[in-house]
XYZ file of N, CA and C in Angstrom:
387
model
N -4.067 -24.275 -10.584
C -3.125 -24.661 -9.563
C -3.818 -24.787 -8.224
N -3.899 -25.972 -7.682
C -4.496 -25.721 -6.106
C -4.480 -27.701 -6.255
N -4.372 -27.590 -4.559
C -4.081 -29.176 -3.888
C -5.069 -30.171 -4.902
N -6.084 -29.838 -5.411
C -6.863 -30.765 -5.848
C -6.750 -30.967 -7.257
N -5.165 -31.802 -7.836
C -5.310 -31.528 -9.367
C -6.385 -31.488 -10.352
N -7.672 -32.648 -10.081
C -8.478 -32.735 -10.946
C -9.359 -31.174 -11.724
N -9.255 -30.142 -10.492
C -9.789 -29.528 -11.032
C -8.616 -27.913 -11.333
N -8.895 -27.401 -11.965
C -7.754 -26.303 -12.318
C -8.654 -25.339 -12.987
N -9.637 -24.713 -12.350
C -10.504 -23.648 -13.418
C -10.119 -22.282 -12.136
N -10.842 -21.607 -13.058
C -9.935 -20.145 -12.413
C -10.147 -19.636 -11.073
N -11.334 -20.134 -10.371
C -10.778 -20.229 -8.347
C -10.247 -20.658 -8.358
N -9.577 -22.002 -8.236
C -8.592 -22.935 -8.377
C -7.448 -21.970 -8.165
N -7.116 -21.091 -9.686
C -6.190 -20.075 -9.721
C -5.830 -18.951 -8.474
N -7.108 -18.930 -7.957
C -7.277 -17.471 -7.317
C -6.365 -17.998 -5.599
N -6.125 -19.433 -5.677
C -5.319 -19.272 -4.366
C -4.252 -20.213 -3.853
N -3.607 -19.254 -3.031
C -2.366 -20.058 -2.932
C -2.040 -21.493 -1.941
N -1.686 -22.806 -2.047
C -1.561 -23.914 -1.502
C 0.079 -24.119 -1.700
N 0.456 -23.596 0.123
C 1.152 -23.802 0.123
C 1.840 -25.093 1.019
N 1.144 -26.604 0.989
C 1.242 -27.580 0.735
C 2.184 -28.123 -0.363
N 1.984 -27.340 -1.326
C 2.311 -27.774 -2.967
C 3.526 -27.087 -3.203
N 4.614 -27.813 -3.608
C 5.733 -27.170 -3.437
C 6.045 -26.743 -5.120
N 5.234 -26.903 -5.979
C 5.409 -26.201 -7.150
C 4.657 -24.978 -7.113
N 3.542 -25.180 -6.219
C 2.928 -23.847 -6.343
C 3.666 -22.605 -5.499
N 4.479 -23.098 -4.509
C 4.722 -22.085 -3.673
C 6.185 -21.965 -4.644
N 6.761 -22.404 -5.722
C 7.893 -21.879 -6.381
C 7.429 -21.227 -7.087
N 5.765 -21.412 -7.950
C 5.413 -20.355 -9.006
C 5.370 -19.100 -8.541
N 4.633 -19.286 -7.244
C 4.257 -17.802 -7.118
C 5.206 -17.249 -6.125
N 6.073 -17.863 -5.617
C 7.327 -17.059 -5.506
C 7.693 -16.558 -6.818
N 7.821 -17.153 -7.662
C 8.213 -16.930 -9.033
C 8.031 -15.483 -9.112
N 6.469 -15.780 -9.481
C 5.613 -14.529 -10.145
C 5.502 -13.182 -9.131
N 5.941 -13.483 -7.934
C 6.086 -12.069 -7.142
C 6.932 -11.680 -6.697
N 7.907 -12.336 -7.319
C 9.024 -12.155 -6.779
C 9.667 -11.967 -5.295
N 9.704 -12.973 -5.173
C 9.921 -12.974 -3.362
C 10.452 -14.697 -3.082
N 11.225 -14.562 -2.203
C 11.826 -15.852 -1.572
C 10.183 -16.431 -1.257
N 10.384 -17.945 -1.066
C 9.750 -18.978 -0.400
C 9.348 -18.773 1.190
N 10.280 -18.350 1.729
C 9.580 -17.728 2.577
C 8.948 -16.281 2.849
N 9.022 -15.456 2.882
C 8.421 -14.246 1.941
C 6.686 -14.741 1.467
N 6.909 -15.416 0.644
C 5.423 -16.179 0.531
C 4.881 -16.237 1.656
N 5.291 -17.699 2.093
C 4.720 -18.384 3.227
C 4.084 -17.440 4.196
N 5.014 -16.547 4.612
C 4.556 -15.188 5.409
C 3.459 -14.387 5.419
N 3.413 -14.131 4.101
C 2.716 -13.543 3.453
C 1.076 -13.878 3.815
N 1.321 -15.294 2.803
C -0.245 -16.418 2.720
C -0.466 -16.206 4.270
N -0.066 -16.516 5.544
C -0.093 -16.438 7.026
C -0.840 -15.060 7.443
N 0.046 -14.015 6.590
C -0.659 -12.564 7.457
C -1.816 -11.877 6.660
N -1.822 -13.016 5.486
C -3.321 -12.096 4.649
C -3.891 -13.075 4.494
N -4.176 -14.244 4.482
C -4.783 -15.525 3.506
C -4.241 -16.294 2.349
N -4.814 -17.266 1.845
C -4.503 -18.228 0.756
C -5.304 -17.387 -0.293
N -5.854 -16.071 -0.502
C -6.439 -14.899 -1.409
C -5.142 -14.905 -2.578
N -4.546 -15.216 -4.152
C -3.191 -14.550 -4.362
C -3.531 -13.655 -4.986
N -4.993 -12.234 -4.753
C -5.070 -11.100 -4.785
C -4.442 -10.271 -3.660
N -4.432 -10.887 -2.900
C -4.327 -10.380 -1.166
C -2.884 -10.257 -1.290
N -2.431 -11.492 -1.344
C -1.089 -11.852 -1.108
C -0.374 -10.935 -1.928
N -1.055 -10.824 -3.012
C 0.242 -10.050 -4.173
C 0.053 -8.233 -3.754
N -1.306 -7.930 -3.147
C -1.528 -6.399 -3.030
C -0.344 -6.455 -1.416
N -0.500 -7.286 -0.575
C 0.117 -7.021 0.796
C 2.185 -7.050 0.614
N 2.178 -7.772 -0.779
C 3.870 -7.952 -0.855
C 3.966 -6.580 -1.601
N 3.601 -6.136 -2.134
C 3.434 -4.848 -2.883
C 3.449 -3.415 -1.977
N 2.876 -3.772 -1.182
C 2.971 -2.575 0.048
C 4.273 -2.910 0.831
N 4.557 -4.078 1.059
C 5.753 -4.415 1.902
C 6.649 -3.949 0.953
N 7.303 -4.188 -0.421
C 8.083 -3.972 -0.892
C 7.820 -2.041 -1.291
N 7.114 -1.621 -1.485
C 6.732 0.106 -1.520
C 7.450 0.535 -0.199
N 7.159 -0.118 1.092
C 7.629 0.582 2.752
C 9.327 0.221 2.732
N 9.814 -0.812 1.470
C 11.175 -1.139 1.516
C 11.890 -0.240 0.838
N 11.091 0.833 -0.712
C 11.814 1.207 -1.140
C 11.630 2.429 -1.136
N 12.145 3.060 -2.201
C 12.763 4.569 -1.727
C 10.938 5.080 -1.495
N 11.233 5.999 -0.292
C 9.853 6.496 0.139
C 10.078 8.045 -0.321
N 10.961 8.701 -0.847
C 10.585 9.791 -1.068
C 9.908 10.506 -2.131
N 9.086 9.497 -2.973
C 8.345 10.039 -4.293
C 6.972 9.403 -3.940
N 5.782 10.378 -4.426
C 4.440 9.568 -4.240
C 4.261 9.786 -5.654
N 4.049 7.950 -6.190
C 3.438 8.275 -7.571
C 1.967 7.510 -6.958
N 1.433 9.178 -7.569
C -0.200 8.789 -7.765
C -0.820 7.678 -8.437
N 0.100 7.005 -9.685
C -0.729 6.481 -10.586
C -0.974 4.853 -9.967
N -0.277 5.055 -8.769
C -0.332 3.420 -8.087
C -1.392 3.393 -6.844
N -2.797 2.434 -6.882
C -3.621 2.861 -5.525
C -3.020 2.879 -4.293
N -2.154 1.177 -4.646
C -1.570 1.218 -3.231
C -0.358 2.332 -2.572
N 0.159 2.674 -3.621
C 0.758 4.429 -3.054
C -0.080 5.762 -2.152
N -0.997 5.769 -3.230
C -2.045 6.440 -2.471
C -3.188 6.261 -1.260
N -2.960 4.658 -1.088
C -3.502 4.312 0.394
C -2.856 4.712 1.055
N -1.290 4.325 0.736
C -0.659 4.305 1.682
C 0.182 5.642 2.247
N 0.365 6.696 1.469
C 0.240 7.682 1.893
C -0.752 8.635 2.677
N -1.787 8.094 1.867
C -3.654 8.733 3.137
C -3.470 8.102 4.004
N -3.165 7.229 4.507
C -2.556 6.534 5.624
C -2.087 7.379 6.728
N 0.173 7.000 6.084
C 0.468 8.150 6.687
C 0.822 9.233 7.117
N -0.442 10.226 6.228
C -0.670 11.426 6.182
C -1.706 11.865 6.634
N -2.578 10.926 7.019
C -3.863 10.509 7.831
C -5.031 12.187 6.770
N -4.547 11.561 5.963
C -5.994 12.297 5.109
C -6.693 11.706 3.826
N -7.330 12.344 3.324
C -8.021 11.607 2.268
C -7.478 11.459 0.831
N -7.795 10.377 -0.173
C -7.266 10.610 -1.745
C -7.021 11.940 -2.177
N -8.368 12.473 -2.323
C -8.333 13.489 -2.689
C -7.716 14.548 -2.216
N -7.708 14.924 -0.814
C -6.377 15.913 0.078
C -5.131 15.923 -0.433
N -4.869 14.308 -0.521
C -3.597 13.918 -1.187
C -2.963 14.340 -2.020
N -4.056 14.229 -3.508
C -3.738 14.197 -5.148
C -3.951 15.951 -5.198
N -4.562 16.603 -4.329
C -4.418 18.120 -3.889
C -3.357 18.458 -3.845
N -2.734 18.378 -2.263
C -1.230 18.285 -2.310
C 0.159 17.926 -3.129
N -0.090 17.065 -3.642
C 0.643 16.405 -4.734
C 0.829 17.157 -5.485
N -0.006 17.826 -6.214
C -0.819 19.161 -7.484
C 0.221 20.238 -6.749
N 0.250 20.871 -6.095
C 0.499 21.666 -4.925
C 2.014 21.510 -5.008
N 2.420 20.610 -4.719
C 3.774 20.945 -3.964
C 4.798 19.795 -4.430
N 4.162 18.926 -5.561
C 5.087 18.169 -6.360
C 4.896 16.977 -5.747
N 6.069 15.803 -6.445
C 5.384 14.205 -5.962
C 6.768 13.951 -4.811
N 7.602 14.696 -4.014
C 8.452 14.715 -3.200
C 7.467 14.141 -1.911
N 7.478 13.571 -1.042
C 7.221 13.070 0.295
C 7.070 14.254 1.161
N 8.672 14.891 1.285
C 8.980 15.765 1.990
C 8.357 17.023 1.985
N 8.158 17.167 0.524
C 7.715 18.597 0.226
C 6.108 18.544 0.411
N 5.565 17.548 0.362
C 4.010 17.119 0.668
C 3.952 17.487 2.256
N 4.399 16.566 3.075
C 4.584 16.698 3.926
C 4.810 18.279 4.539
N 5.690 19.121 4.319
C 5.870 19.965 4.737
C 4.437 21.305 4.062
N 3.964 21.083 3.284
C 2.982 21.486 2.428
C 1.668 21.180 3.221
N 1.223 20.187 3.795
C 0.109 19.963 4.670
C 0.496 20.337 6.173
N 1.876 20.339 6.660
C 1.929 20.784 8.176
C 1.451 22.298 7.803
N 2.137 23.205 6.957
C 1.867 24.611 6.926
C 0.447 24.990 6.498
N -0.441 24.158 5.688
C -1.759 24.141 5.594
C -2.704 24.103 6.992
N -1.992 22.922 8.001
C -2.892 23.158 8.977
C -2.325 23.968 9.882
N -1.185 24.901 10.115
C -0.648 25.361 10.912
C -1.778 27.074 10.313
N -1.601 27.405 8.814
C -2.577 28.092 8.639
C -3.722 28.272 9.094
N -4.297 27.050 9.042
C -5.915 26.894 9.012
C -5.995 27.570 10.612
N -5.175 26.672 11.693
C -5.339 27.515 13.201
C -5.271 28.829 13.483
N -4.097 29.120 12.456
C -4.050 31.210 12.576
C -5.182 31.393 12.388
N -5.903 30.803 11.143
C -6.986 31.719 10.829
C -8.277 31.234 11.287
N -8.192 30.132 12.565
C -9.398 30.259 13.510
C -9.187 31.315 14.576
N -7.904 31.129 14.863
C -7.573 31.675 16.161
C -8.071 33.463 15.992
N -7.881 33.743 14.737
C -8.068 35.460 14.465
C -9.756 35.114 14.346
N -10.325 34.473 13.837
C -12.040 34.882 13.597
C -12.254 34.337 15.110
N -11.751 33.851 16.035
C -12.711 33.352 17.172
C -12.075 34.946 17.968
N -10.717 35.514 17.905
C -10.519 36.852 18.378
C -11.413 38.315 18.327
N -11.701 38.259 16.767
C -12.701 39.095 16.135
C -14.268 38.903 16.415
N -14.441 37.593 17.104
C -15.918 36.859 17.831
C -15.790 37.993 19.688
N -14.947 37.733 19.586
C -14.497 37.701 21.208
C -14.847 39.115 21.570
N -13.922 40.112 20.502
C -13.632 41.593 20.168
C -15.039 42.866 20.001
């Protein structure tokens, strides 16, 4: 699929022309998303339809219910290290920890670092002492 029928081998595939008004119905199609939705899309990431399909995927994740982190999805887990501003692994820690709730994550890393300060604040006391 791409503006230049003659050729159709698998770059060809890899992007979206949205010139082509069959192509911009397929892959509305296939990602489910209005025509415009696409268009948008192709605009804020590229004519990539790796890009396009990982960036509608995060848009539609920030649309729906946010209170479960399933690990088994990357873009979940970006997007929670995000914003939770820590790492995979901190994450899939927490997660382990305190279940796949948002909230309970969340509240599970504030009291982690609210810890961690008690227990500078007492060894820099015991420095001091």
């Amino acid at each position: 699929m791409a503006d230049n029928k003659a050729k159709q081998g698998g770059a060809d595939r890899a992007l979206i022309a949205l010139t082509e008004k069959y192509e911009v119905a397929y892959w509305s199609k296939k990602f489910k998303v209005t025509p415009a939705k696409l268009k948008y899309a192709v605009k804020k990431v590229g004519h990539s339809a790796k890009k396009v399909e990982a960036y509608i995927k995060e848009q539609k994740h920030r649309a729906s219910d946010k209170a479960r982190i399933a690990l088994s999805e990357p873009y979940e887990v970006r997007y929670w290290s995000k914003k939770f501003k820590i790492t995979p692994a901190k994450l899939k820690a927490a997660v382990a920890a305190a279940g796949h709730s948002s909230k309970k994550v969340e509240a599970y890393l504030t009291a982690s670092k609210k810890a961690k300060k008690a227990t500078k604040k007492k060894a820099a006391k015991k420095k001091a002492a």
